[in-house]
CSV table of C-alpha atoms and ligand atoms in Angstrom, one decimal:
chain,number,residue,atom,x,y,z
A,1,MET,CA,12.7,-0.5,0.0
A,2,ASN,CA,15.1,2.1,-1.6
A,3,GLN,CA,15.4,5.8,-0.6
A,4,VAL,CA,16.8,8.5,-2.7
A,5,LYS,CA,17.6,12.0,-1.2
A,6,VAL,CA,17.2,14.9,-3.5
A,7,GLN,CA,19.4,17.8,-2.3
A,8,LEU,CA,18.1,21.1,-3.6
A,9,LYS,CA,17.3,24.4,-1.7
A,10,GLU,CA,14.4,22.4,-0.2
A,11,SER,CA,15.6,18.7,0.0
A,12,TYR,CA,13.1,15.8,-0.2
A,13,THR,CA,13.0,12.1,-0.2
A,14,ILE,CA,11.9,9.6,-2.9
A,15,LEU,CA,10.9,6.2,-1.6
A,16,ILE,CA,10.8,3.2,-3.9
A,17,GLY,CA,9.2,-0.1,-2.8
A,18,ASP,CA,6.3,-2.4,-3.4
A,19,ASP,CA,4.1,-1.7,-0.3
A,20,LEU,CA,4.0,2.1,-0.2
A,21,LEU,CA,0.4,3.1,-1.2
A,22,ASP,CA,-1.1,1.3,2.0
A,23,HIS,CA,1.5,3.0,4.2
A,24,ALA,CA,1.3,6.4,2.5
A,25,GLY,CA,-0.3,8.0,5.6
A,26,GLU,CA,2.6,7.0,7.8
A,27,HIS,CA,5.1,8.6,5.5
A,28,ILE,CA,3.1,11.7,4.7
A,29,ARG,CA,2.2,12.1,8.6
A,30,GLY,CA,5.7,13.4,9.2
A,31,LEU,CA,5.3,16.3,6.9
A,32,THR,CA,2.5,18.2,8.5
A,33,SER,CA,0.5,18.4,11.6
A,34,SER,CA,-2.6,19.4,9.8
A,35,PRO,CA,-5.6,16.8,9.8
A,36,ARG,CA,-6.7,18.1,6.2
A,37,ILE,CA,-5.3,16.9,3.1
A,38,ALA,CA,-6.3,17.1,-0.6
A,39,ILE,CA,-5.9,14.4,-3.2
A,40,VAL,CA,-6.0,15.0,-6.9
A,41,THR,CA,-6.2,12.1,-9.4
A,42,ASP,CA,-7.8,10.8,-12.6
A,43,ASP,CA,-10.8,8.6,-13.1
A,44,ILE,CA,-8.9,5.4,-13.9
A,45,VAL,CA,-6.5,5.7,-11.1
A,46,ALA,CA,-9.3,6.7,-8.6
A,47,GLU,CA,-11.1,3.6,-9.4
A,48,LEU,CA,-8.1,1.4,-8.8
A,49,TYR,CA,-6.2,3.1,-5.9
A,50,LEU,CA,-8.1,6.2,-4.3
A,51,GLN,CA,-9.9,4.3,-1.7
A,52,ARG,CA,-6.6,2.5,-0.4
A,53,LEU,CA,-4.8,5.9,-0.2
A,54,GLU,CA,-7.7,7.5,1.7
A,55,ASN,CA,-7.8,4.5,4.1
A,56,SER,CA,-4.1,4.8,4.9
A,57,LEU,CA,-4.4,8.7,5.4
A,58,ARG,CA,-7.4,8.2,7.8
A,59,LYS,CA,-5.6,5.5,9.7
A,60,ASN,CA,-2.9,8.2,10.3
A,61,GLY,CA,-5.0,11.0,11.6
A,62,PHE,CA,-6.0,12.8,8.5
A,63,ASP,CA,-9.7,13.1,9.2
A,64,SER,CA,-10.5,15.8,6.7
A,65,ILE,CA,-9.7,14.3,3.3
A,66,CYS,CA,-11.0,15.7,0.0
A,67,SER,CA,-10.5,14.2,-3.5
A,68,TYR,CA,-10.8,15.8,-6.9
A,69,VAL,CA,-11.1,13.4,-9.9
A,70,PHE,CA,-10.7,14.5,-13.5
A,71,GLU,CA,-11.0,12.7,-16.8
A,72,ASN,CA,-7.8,10.7,-17.5
A,73,GLY,CA,-5.6,11.7,-20.6
A,74,GLU,CA,-3.5,14.5,-21.9
A,75,HIS,CA,-6.5,16.5,-23.0
A,76,SER,CA,-7.0,17.2,-19.3
A,77,LYS,CA,-3.6,18.8,-18.8
A,78,THR,CA,-5.0,22.3,-19.3
A,79,LEU,CA,-5.3,25.7,-17.5
A,80,GLU,CA,-9.1,24.8,-17.3
A,81,THR,CA,-8.3,21.7,-15.2
A,82,ALA,CA,-5.9,23.7,-13.1
A,83,GLY,CA,-8.7,26.4,-12.6
A,84,LYS,CA,-11.0,23.6,-11.5
A,85,ILE,CA,-8.4,22.4,-8.9
A,86,TYR,CA,-8.0,25.9,-7.5
A,87,ASP,CA,-11.8,26.1,-7.1
A,88,PHE,CA,-11.8,22.7,-5.4
A,89,LEU,CA,-9.0,23.7,-3.1
A,90,ALA,CA,-10.6,26.9,-2.1
A,91,LYS,CA,-14.1,25.3,-1.5
A,92,HIS,CA,-12.4,22.9,0.8
A,93,ASN,CA,-10.4,25.7,2.7
A,94,ILE,CA,-7.0,24.2,1.9
A,95,THR,CA,-4.4,26.6,3.4
A,96,ARG,CA,-0.6,26.6,3.2
A,97,SER,CA,-0.3,24.3,6.2
A,98,ASP,CA,-2.1,21.5,4.3
A,99,LEU,CA,-0.8,19.2,1.7
A,100,VAL,CA,-1.9,18.2,-1.8
A,101,ILE,CA,-1.3,14.7,-3.2
A,102,ALA,CA,-1.0,14.0,-6.8
A,103,LEU,CA,-1.9,10.3,-7.4
A,104,GLY,CA,-1.5,9.2,-11.0
A,105,GLY,CA,0.6,9.4,-14.0
A,106,GLY,CA,2.5,12.3,-15.5
A,107,VAL,CA,-0.6,14.2,-16.5
A,108,VAL,CA,-1.9,14.2,-12.9
A,109,GLY,CA,1.6,15.0,-11.5
A,110,ASP,CA,2.1,18.0,-13.9
A,111,VAL,CA,-1.2,19.6,-13.6
A,112,THR,CA,-1.5,19.0,-9.8
A,113,GLY,CA,2.1,20.3,-9.3
A,114,PHE,CA,1.3,23.4,-11.4
A,115,ALA,CA,-1.9,24.1,-9.5
A,116,ALA,CA,-0.1,23.4,-6.1
A,117,SER,CA,2.7,25.7,-7.0
A,118,THR,CA,0.4,28.7,-7.9
A,119,PHE,CA,-2.5,28.3,-5.5
A,120,LEU,CA,-2.0,30.6,-2.5
A,121,ARG,CA,1.4,31.3,-4.0
A,122,GLY,CA,2.5,27.8,-3.5
A,123,LEU,CA,1.3,24.7,-1.4
A,124,ARG,CA,3.5,21.7,-0.6
A,125,TYR,CA,2.6,18.6,-2.6
A,126,VAL,CA,3.4,14.8,-2.5
A,127,GLN,CA,3.8,12.8,-5.6
A,128,ILE,CA,2.5,9.2,-5.8
A,129,PRO,CA,3.3,8.2,-9.4
A,130,THR,CA,1.4,5.4,-10.9
A,131,THR,CA,2.8,4.9,-14.3
A,132,LEU,CA,6.5,3.8,-15.1
A,133,LEU,CA,7.1,7.0,-16.9
A,134,ALA,CA,5.9,9.0,-13.8
A,135,GLN,CA,8.0,6.9,-11.5
A,136,VAL,CA,11.3,7.2,-13.5
A,137,ASP,CA,10.7,10.7,-14.9
A,138,SER,CA,7.9,13.2,-14.4
A,139,SER,CA,7.6,12.9,-10.6
A,140,VAL,CA,11.3,13.7,-10.1
A,141,GLY,CA,12.8,17.0,-10.8
A,142,GLY,CA,10.0,19.5,-10.1
A,143,LYS,CA,8.9,20.5,-13.6
A,144,THR,CA,5.2,21.2,-13.6
A,145,ALA,CA,3.2,22.2,-16.6
A,146,VAL,CA,-0.1,22.5,-18.5
A,147,ASP,CA,-0.6,22.4,-22.3
A,148,LEU,CA,-2.0,25.2,-24.5
A,149,SER,CA,-3.7,24.7,-27.8
A,150,SER,CA,-0.4,26.2,-29.3
A,151,GLY,CA,1.8,23.6,-27.8
A,152,LYS,CA,2.5,21.1,-25.0
A,153,ASN,CA,4.0,22.2,-21.6
A,154,LEU,CA,4.1,25.8,-22.7
A,155,VAL,CA,3.0,27.0,-19.1
A,156,GLY,CA,4.6,25.7,-16.1
A,157,THR,CA,6.7,26.1,-12.9
A,158,PHE,CA,9.6,24.6,-11.2
A,159,TRP,CA,8.2,23.4,-7.9
A,160,GLN,CA,9.7,20.4,-6.0
A,161,PRO,CA,7.5,17.9,-4.2
A,162,SER,CA,8.0,17.4,-0.5
A,163,LEU,CA,8.0,13.7,-0.8
A,164,VAL,CA,7.7,11.1,-3.7
A,165,LEU,CA,6.3,7.6,-3.1
A,166,CYS,CA,7.0,5.1,-5.9
A,167,ASP,CA,5.1,2.0,-5.3
A,168,ILE,CA,6.1,-0.4,-8.0
A,169,SER,CA,3.1,-2.8,-7.3
A,170,LEU,CA,0.9,-0.1,-8.8
A,171,LEU,CA,2.5,-0.7,-12.2
A,172,SER,CA,0.9,-4.2,-12.4
A,173,THR,CA,-2.4,-2.7,-13.6
A,174,LEU,CA,-0.8,-0.8,-16.4
A,175,GLY,CA,-1.6,-1.7,-20.0
A,176,SER,CA,1.4,-2.9,-22.0
A,177,ASP,CA,1.3,0.2,-24.2
A,178,ILE,CA,1.5,2.5,-21.4
A,179,PHE,CA,4.3,0.5,-19.7
A,180,ALA,CA,6.2,0.7,-23.0
A,181,ASP,CA,6.0,4.4,-22.9
A,182,GLY,CA,7.9,4.4,-19.6
A,183,ALA,CA,10.2,1.8,-20.8
A,184,ALA,CA,11.3,4.1,-23.7
A,185,GLU,CA,12.6,6.6,-21.0
A,186,VAL,CA,14.3,3.8,-19.1
A,187,ILE,CA,16.2,2.9,-22.3
A,188,LYS,CA,17.1,6.6,-22.5
A,189,TYR,CA,18.6,6.8,-19.1
A,190,GLY,CA,20.6,3.7,-19.7
A,191,ALA,CA,21.8,4.9,-23.1
A,192,ILE,CA,23.0,8.4,-21.8
A,193,ARG,CA,24.4,7.4,-18.4
A,194,ASP,CA,24.3,3.6,-17.3
A,195,LYS,CA,25.3,0.7,-19.7
A,196,GLU,CA,24.3,-1.8,-16.9
A,197,LEU,CA,20.9,-0.3,-16.7
A,198,PHE,CA,20.7,-0.3,-20.5
A,199,GLU,CA,21.5,-4.2,-20.5
A,200,MET,CA,19.0,-4.7,-17.6
A,201,ILE,CA,16.1,-3.1,-19.4
A,202,ALA,CA,17.0,-4.8,-22.7
A,203,SER,CA,17.1,-8.3,-21.1
A,204,SER,CA,14.3,-10.8,-21.0
A,205,ASP,CA,14.1,-10.9,-17.3
A,206,TYR,CA,13.8,-7.0,-16.7
A,207,ALA,CA,10.5,-7.5,-14.7
A,208,GLU,CA,12.6,-9.3,-12.0
A,209,HIS,CA,14.9,-6.2,-11.6
A,210,LEU,CA,12.1,-3.5,-11.8
A,211,GLU,CA,12.8,-2.0,-8.5
A,212,GLU,CA,16.6,-1.6,-9.2
A,213,ILE,CA,15.8,-0.2,-12.6
A,214,ILE,CA,13.6,2.4,-11.3
A,215,HIS,CA,16.0,3.2,-8.6
A,216,ARG,CA,18.8,3.6,-11.0
A,217,CYS,CA,16.7,5.9,-13.3
A,218,ILE,CA,15.7,8.0,-10.3
A,219,CYS,CA,19.4,8.4,-9.2
A,220,ILE,CA,20.4,9.5,-12.7
A,221,LYS,CA,17.7,12.1,-12.9
A,222,ARG,CA,18.5,13.3,-9.3
A,223,ASP,CA,22.1,13.7,-10.1
A,224,ILE,CA,21.4,15.7,-13.2
A,225,VAL,CA,18.6,17.8,-11.6
A,226,GLN,CA,20.9,18.5,-8.7
A,227,MET,CA,23.5,19.9,-11.0
A,228,ASP,CA,21.0,21.9,-13.1
A,229,GLU,CA,17.7,22.4,-11.4
A,230,PHE,CA,16.4,25.0,-13.9
A,231,ASP,CA,17.3,23.3,-17.1
A,232,THR,CA,19.9,25.5,-18.4
A,233,GLY,CA,22.7,23.0,-19.1
A,234,GLU,CA,23.4,19.4,-18.1
A,235,ARG,CA,19.6,18.6,-17.7
A,236,MET,CA,19.4,18.8,-21.6
A,237,LEU,CA,21.0,15.3,-21.5
A,238,LEU,CA,17.7,14.0,-20.5
A,239,ASN,CA,16.4,15.2,-23.9
A,240,PHE,CA,18.3,12.4,-25.8
A,241,GLY,CA,15.8,11.5,-28.7
A,242,HIS,CA,13.3,14.1,-27.5
A,243,THR,CA,13.9,16.7,-30.2
A,244,LEU,CA,12.9,14.4,-32.9
A,245,ALA,CA,10.3,12.8,-30.7
A,246,HIS,CA,8.5,16.2,-30.2
A,247,ALA,CA,8.5,16.7,-33.9
A,248,ILE,CA,7.1,13.3,-34.5
A,249,GLU,CA,4.4,13.6,-32.0
A,250,ASN,CA,3.5,17.0,-33.5
A,251,HIS,CA,3.5,15.6,-37.1
A,252,SER,CA,1.3,12.7,-36.1
A,253,ASN,CA,-1.2,15.2,-34.5
A,254,TYR,CA,-0.3,13.4,-31.2
A,255,SER,CA,-1.6,10.0,-32.5
A,256,ILE,CA,1.9,8.7,-31.8
A,257,PRO,CA,2.4,8.7,-28.0
A,258,HIS,CA,5.4,10.3,-26.4
A,259,GLY,CA,7.2,7.0,-25.5
A,260,LYS,CA,6.9,5.7,-29.0
A,261,ALA,CA,8.1,8.9,-30.5
A,262,VAL,CA,11.1,8.9,-28.1
A,263,ALA,CA,12.0,5.4,-29.3
A,264,VAL,CA,12.0,6.5,-32.9
A,265,GLY,CA,13.9,9.8,-32.0
A,266,MET,CA,16.7,8.0,-30.1
A,267,VAL,CA,17.2,5.5,-33.0
A,268,MET,CA,17.2,8.2,-35.6
A,269,ILE,CA,19.6,10.5,-33.9
A,270,THR,CA,21.9,7.7,-33.2
A,271,LYS,CA,21.8,6.5,-36.8
A,272,ALA,CA,22.8,10.0,-37.9
A,273,SER,CA,25.6,10.3,-35.4
A,274,THR,CA,27.0,7.0,-36.3
A,275,LYS,CA,27.0,8.0,-39.9
A,276,ALA,CA,28.9,11.2,-38.8
A,277,GLY,CA,31.5,9.0,-37.1
A,278,ILE,CA,30.5,10.3,-33.6
A,279,THR,CA,28.8,7.2,-32.2
A,280,PRO,CA,30.4,3.7,-32.7
A,281,VAL,CA,28.7,1.2,-35.0
A,282,GLY,CA,26.3,-1.2,-33.2
A,283,ALA,CA,24.7,1.4,-30.9
A,284,THR,CA,21.8,2.0,-33.2
A,285,GLU,CA,21.2,-1.8,-33.3
A,286,ALA,CA,21.5,-2.1,-29.5
A,287,LEU,CA,18.8,0.6,-29.2
A,288,GLU,CA,16.5,-1.1,-31.7
A,289,ARG,CA,16.8,-4.4,-29.8
A,290,ALA,CA,15.9,-2.7,-26.5
A,291,CYS,CA,13.0,-0.9,-28.1
A,292,ASN,CA,11.7,-4.1,-29.9
A,293,ARG,CA,11.5,-5.8,-26.5
A,294,PHE,CA,8.6,-3.5,-25.6
A,295,GLY,CA,7.0,-3.4,-29.0
A,296,LEU,CA,8.3,0.3,-29.4
A,297,PRO,CA,8.6,1.4,-33.0
A,298,THR,CA,12.1,2.5,-34.3
A,299,THR,CA,11.1,4.1,-37.6
A,300,VAL,CA,8.4,6.3,-38.9
A,301,ASP,CA,7.5,6.9,-42.5
A,302,PHE,CA,7.6,10.7,-42.4
A,303,ASP,CA,9.3,13.2,-44.6
A,304,LEU,CA,12.7,14.0,-43.0
A,305,ASN,CA,12.7,17.6,-44.1
A,306,GLN,CA,9.3,18.3,-42.6
A,307,LEU,CA,10.4,16.7,-39.3
A,308,VAL,CA,13.6,18.9,-39.2
A,309,GLU,CA,11.5,21.9,-39.9
A,310,ILE,CA,9.2,21.1,-37.0
A,311,CYS,CA,12.3,20.6,-34.8
A,312,LEU,CA,13.5,24.0,-35.9
A,313,ASN,CA,10.2,25.7,-35.1
A,314,ASP,CA,10.3,24.6,-31.4
A,315,LYS,CA,9.2,27.5,-29.4
A,316,LYS,CA,11.8,26.8,-26.7
A,317,ARG,CA,14.7,27.0,-29.1
A,318,ASP,CA,17.1,29.9,-29.8
A,319,ASN,CA,17.2,31.1,-33.4
A,320,MET,CA,20.7,30.1,-34.4
A,321,HIS,CA,21.4,26.8,-32.8
A,322,ILE,CA,19.8,23.6,-31.7
A,323,ASN,CA,21.2,21.4,-29.0
A,324,VAL,CA,21.2,17.7,-29.8
A,325,ILE,CA,22.2,14.9,-27.4
A,326,LEU,CA,24.5,12.3,-29.1
A,327,LEU,CA,25.9,9.1,-27.6
A,328,ASN,CA,29.7,8.6,-27.2
A,329,GLN,CA,28.7,5.0,-26.7
A,330,ILE,CA,25.9,3.2,-25.0
A,331,GLY,CA,25.9,4.6,-21.4
A,332,ASP,CA,27.7,7.9,-22.2
A,333,ALA,CA,26.3,11.0,-24.0
A,334,HIS,CA,27.2,14.7,-24.7
A,335,ILE,CA,25.3,17.8,-25.6
A,336,CYS,CA,26.2,19.1,-29.0
A,337,LYS,CA,25.3,22.7,-30.0
A,338,MET,CA,24.7,22.6,-33.8
A,339,GLN,CA,24.2,25.4,-36.2
A,340,ILE,CA,20.7,24.9,-37.7
A,341,ASP,CA,22.0,24.2,-41.3
A,342,ASP,CA,24.3,21.6,-40.0
A,343,PHE,CA,21.4,20.0,-38.1
A,344,ARG,CA,19.4,19.9,-41.3
A,345,ASN,CA,22.2,18.1,-43.1
A,346,PHE,CA,23.0,15.9,-40.1
A,347,ILE,CA,19.4,14.5,-39.9
A,348,CYS,CA,18.6,14.5,-43.8
A,349,GLU,CA,21.8,12.8,-44.8
A,350,GLY,CA,22.3,10.7,-41.6
A,351,CYS,CA,18.8,9.1,-41.4
A,352,LYS,CA,18.4,8.4,-45.1
B,401,LIG,P1,-1.0,9.7,-18.1
B,401,LIG,O1,-0.8,10.3,-16.8
B,401,LIG,O2,-1.9,10.1,-19.1
B,401,LIG,O3,-1.1,8.1,-17.8
B,401,LIG,C1,-1.4,7.2,-18.9
B,401,LIG,C2,-2.7,6.6,-18.7
B,401,LIG,O4,-2.5,5.4,-17.7
B,401,LIG,C3,-3.9,7.3,-18.2
B,401,LIG,O5,-5.1,6.8,-18.9
B,401,LIG,C4,-4.0,6.9,-16.7
B,401,LIG,O6,-5.3,7.0,-16.2
B,401,LIG,C5,-3.6,5.5,-16.7
B,401,LIG,N1,-2.9,5.0,-15.5
B,401,LIG,C6,-2.2,5.7,-14.7
B,401,LIG,N2,-1.7,4.9,-13.7
B,401,LIG,C7,-2.3,3.7,-13.9
B,401,LIG,C8,-2.2,2.4,-13.2
B,401,LIG,N3,-1.4,2.2,-12.1
B,401,LIG,N4,-2.9,1.4,-13.8
B,401,LIG,C9,-3.7,1.5,-14.8
B,401,LIG,N5,-3.8,2.7,-15.4
B,401,LIG,C10,-3.0,3.7,-15.0
B,401,LIG,O7,0.5,9.5,-18.9
B,401,LIG,P2,2.0,9.3,-18.4
B,401,LIG,O8,2.6,8.6,-19.5
B,401,LIG,O9,2.2,8.8,-17.0
B,401,LIG,O10,2.6,10.8,-18.4
B,401,LIG,C11,2.6,11.6,-19.6
B,401,LIG,C12,2.7,13.1,-19.2
B,401,LIG,O11,3.9,13.3,-18.3
B,401,LIG,C13,2.8,14.0,-20.4
B,401,LIG,O12,1.9,15.0,-20.1
B,401,LIG,C14,4.2,14.5,-20.3
B,401,LIG,O13,4.3,15.8,-20.8
B,401,LIG,C15,4.6,14.5,-18.8
B,401,LIG,N6,5.9,14.4,-18.5
B,401,LIG,C16,6.4,15.4,-17.6
B,401,LIG,C17,7.6,15.3,-17.2
B,401,LIG,C18,8.1,16.2,-16.1
B,401,LIG,O14,9.3,16.4,-15.9
B,401,LIG,N7,7.3,16.9,-15.4
B,401,LIG,C19,8.6,14.4,-17.7
B,401,LIG,C20,8.1,13.6,-18.6
B,401,LIG,C21,6.7,13.5,-19.1
């Protein structure tokens, strides 16, 4: 088992291992003396893992357990679901001495974290991430969110969990497509910070090193979040490939999932920065090979001008500039603040 300490105003621990779900009660027991605990999850994860979590909690003295299950999928990451979670917590008399557990992928983690951060002005919560993406990315760093009809993740909070339990054995039930979405983020971590990690995830025996791969990703995110908890500087590095990815998701009406869009975004931006003489030749091909291993796409047949305009309409961007993340080489990246006209040329000329 690996352990990562996140040192922020409130420090917390992330445990990574292959037998954590059935021992969750022991790890969570130390956080509260209350016998009451609330679990939030989705229907697919509930079917697979809820009973085991409840059993472990019961064995460790939690004799008042309530569970809220919502329909799986991004369409549930809404204020409406958050409202239903508030009602559920109120109905079960959850107070600030109790804990909430988010058991599931990034959708469960984001909406549960959001509800926990706002109910009674803030409840402590534990993340038990069950997808690769949630283990390496969304469960670490404390960003919570819900989507609005006008855009993804437009309402949210920074609210750090009290504990994260990454049980890698839970990934065995993931479909290959959903696993691939997480692999795109692993490739991203390797590309921006850790060449060895990049080589590990790109190699044919990556599955034998999954615990180390997840551990390395979490350490990278932890280091970056510790430097920039509220996403005003260094944390932007984590957006490598994401500006174009968000535009691709948006342009496809969200029929292209996030991980696949990130794969295309990383390859496109690296192609452009290689053409501009910033990234050495070969990096684009290395990214393509890594993405191909997981069946991730590396191109889309969209009009470049339209994609650029969507990037420039991003509600979270300032009016004059756009921050893009460029590779110095595989394993090393920097933030480049570009004028918007330069960005237009950079993409439209660079990705031709
Ligand atoms: P998800 O939560 O929708 O999970 C994908 C699917 O996998 C769902 O159908 C779910 O029921 C199923 N599933 C979950 N665990 C399973 C398991 N162990 N076995 C079988 N099926 C399982 O999607 P995701 O990819 O985990 O997360 C995507 C979300 O994460 C997006 O909303 C995104 O905005 C968010 N996100 C947040 C952050 C952050 O910092 N907060 C970072 C990245 C992404």
